[in-house]
Coordinates of C-alpha atoms in Angstrom, one line a residue:
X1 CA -25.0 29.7 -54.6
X2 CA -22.6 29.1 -57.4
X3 CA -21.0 31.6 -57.5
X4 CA -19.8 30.8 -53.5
X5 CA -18.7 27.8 -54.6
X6 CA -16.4 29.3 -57.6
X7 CA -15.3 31.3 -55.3
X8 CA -14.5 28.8 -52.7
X9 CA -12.6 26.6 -55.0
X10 CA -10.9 29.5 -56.3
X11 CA -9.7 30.1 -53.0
X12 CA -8.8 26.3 -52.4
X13 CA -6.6 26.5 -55.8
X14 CA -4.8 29.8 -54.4
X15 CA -4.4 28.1 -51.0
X16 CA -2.4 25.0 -53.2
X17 CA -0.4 27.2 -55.3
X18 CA 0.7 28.8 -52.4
X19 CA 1.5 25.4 -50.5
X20 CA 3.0 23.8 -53.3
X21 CA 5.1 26.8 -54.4
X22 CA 6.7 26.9 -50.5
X23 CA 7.6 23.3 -50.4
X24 CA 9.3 23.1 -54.1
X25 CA 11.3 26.2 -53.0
X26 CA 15.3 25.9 -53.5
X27 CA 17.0 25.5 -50.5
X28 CA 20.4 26.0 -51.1
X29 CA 22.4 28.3 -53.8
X30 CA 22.6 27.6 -57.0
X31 CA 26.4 27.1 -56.6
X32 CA 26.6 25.4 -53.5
X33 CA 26.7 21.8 -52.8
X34 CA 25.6 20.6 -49.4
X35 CA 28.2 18.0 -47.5
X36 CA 27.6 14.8 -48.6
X37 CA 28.2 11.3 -46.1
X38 CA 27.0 14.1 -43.3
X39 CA 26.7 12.3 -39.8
X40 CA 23.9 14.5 -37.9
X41 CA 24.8 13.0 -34.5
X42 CA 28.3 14.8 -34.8
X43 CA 27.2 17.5 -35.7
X44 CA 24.3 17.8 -32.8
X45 CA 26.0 20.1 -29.7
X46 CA 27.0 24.0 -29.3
X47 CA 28.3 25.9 -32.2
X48 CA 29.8 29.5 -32.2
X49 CA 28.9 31.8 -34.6
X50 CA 32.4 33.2 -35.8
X51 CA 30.8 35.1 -38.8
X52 CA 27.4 35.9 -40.7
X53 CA 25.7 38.1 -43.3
X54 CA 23.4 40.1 -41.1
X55 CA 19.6 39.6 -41.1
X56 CA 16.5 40.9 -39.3
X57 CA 16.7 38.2 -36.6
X58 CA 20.3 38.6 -35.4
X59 CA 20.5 42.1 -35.9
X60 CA 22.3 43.8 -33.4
X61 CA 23.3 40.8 -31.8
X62 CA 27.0 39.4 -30.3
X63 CA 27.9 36.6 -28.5
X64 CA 25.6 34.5 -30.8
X65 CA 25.5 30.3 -30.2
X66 CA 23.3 27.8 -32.0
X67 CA 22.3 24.4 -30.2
X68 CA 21.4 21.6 -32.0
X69 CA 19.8 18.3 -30.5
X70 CA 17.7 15.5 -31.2
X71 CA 14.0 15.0 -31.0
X72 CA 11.9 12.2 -30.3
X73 CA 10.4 13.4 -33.8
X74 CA 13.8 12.8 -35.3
X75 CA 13.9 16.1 -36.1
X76 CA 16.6 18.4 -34.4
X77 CA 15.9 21.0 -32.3
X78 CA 17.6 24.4 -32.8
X79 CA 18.3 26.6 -30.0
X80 CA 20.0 30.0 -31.3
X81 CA 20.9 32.4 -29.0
X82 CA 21.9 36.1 -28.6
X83 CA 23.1 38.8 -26.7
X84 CA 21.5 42.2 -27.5
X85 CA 23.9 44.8 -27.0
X86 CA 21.6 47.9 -27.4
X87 CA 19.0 46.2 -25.0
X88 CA 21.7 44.6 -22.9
X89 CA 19.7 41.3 -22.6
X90 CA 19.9 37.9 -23.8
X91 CA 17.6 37.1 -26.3
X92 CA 16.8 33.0 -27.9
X93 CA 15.0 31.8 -30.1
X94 CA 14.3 27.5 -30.2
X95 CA 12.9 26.2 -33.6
X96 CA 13.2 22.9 -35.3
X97 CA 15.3 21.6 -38.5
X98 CA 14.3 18.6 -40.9
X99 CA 16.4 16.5 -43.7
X100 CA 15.1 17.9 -47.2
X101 CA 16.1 14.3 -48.4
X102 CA 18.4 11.6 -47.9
X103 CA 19.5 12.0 -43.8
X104 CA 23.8 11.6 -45.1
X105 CA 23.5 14.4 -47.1
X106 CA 23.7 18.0 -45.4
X107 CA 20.6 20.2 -46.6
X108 CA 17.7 21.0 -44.4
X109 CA 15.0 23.0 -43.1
X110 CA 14.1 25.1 -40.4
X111 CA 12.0 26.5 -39.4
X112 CA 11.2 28.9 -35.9
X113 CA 8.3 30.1 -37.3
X114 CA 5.6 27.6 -37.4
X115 CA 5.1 26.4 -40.6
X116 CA 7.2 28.4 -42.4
X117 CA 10.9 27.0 -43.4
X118 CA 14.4 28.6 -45.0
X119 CA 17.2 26.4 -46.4
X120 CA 19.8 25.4 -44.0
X121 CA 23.1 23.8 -45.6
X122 CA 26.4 22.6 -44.2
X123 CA 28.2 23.5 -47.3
X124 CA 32.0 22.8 -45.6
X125 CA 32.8 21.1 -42.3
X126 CA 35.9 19.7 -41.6
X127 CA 36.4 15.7 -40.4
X128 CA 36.1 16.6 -36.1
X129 CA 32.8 18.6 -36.9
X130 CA 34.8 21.5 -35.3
X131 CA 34.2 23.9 -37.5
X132 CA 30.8 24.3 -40.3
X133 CA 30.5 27.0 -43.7
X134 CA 26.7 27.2 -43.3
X135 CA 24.4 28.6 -46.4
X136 CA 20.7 29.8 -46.4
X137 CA 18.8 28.9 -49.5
X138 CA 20.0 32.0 -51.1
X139 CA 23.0 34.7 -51.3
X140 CA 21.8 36.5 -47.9
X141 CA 22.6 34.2 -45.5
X142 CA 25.9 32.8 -44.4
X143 CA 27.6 31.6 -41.3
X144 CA 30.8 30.9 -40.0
X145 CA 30.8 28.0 -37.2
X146 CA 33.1 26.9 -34.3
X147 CA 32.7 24.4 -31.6
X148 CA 34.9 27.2 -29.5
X149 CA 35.0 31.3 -29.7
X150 CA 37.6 31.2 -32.2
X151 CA 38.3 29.6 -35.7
X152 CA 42.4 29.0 -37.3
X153 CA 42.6 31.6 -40.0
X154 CA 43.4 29.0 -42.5
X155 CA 40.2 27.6 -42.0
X156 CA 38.4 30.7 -42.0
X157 CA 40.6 31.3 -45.5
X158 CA 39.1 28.5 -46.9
X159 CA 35.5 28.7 -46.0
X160 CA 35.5 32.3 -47.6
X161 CA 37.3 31.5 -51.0
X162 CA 34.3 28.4 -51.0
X163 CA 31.6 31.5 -50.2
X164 CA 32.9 33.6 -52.5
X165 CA 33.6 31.2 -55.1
X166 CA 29.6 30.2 -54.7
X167 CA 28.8 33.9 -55.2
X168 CA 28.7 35.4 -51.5
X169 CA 30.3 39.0 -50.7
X170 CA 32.3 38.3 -48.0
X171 CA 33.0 41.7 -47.7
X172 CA 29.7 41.9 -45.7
X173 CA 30.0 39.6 -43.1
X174 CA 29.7 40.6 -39.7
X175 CA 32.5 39.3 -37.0
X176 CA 31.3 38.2 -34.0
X177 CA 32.3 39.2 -30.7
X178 CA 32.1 36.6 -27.6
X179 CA 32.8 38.6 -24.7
X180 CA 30.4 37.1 -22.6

């Protein structure tokens, strides 16, 4: 009978190390600073995705958009979507993004997996919220953003001396094609 209960609470202390270890997790690079004063109802709408570092999820994938809107929750609802060349289909994906702090300051959470969240920072935006330098929580994911298909190259310029200046190879971003 003990020796259940060892093992239960052994289990119980795994469970919280495990908890605890997710939700202290950085979000943001070590370099990067996440817009501060941020104003989240500007920023809600359609966004073009000009540029990334390619990952598992977007793989393959042109034409790419991200949605943002509110909740009732007060968090914002993410709505990212694709078109899979190879597959010749559209393919989306809705999860959810939350505030890691203070609402004015740009660094959150999202998350399309359940409980599970990655770091999500506006990094760069300029004064319209027409165009966003997004960073994951670490050197493998980056984004470009545009409220249209297209982005000045002086902007784009400046949002890669910021990445690379935080540590990102630019050289591996992937250009995205909206042709649909």
């Amino acid at each position: 009978m003990k020796k259940r209960h060892i093992v239960g609470a052994l289990a119980l202390v795994g469970v919280g190390v495990i908890l605890s270890s997710c939700s202290s997790k950085k979000t943001i690079p070590e370099k990067a600073k996440a817009v501060q004063d941020f104003d989240k109802s500007k920023y809600l709408g359609k966004w073009y995705e000009i540029a990334r570092l390619d990952f598992k999820f977007e793989e393959g994938l042109n034409n790419t958009t991200a949605d943002y809107s509110l909740m009732k929750s007060g968090k914002i609802k993410v709505v990212n979507k694709g078109y899979d060349v190879e597959k010749d289909k559209w393919k989306k994906s809705t999860g959810k993004a939350k505030f890691v702090g203070n609402e004015n300051v740009a660094m959150l959470k999202v998350s399309f997996f359940g409980p599970f969240y990655a770091g999500y920072n506006v990094i760069a935006i300029d004064e319209d919220y027409k165009y966003a330098l997004i960073a994951g929580d670490s050197l493998d994911n980056l984004w470009i953003l545009s409220r249209e298909k297209s982005i000045p190259l002086e902007i784009t310029s400046e949002y890669m001396k910021i990445a690379e200046e935080i540590g990102y190879n630019t050289a591996d971003l992937i250009w995205v094609q909206h042709t649909k």
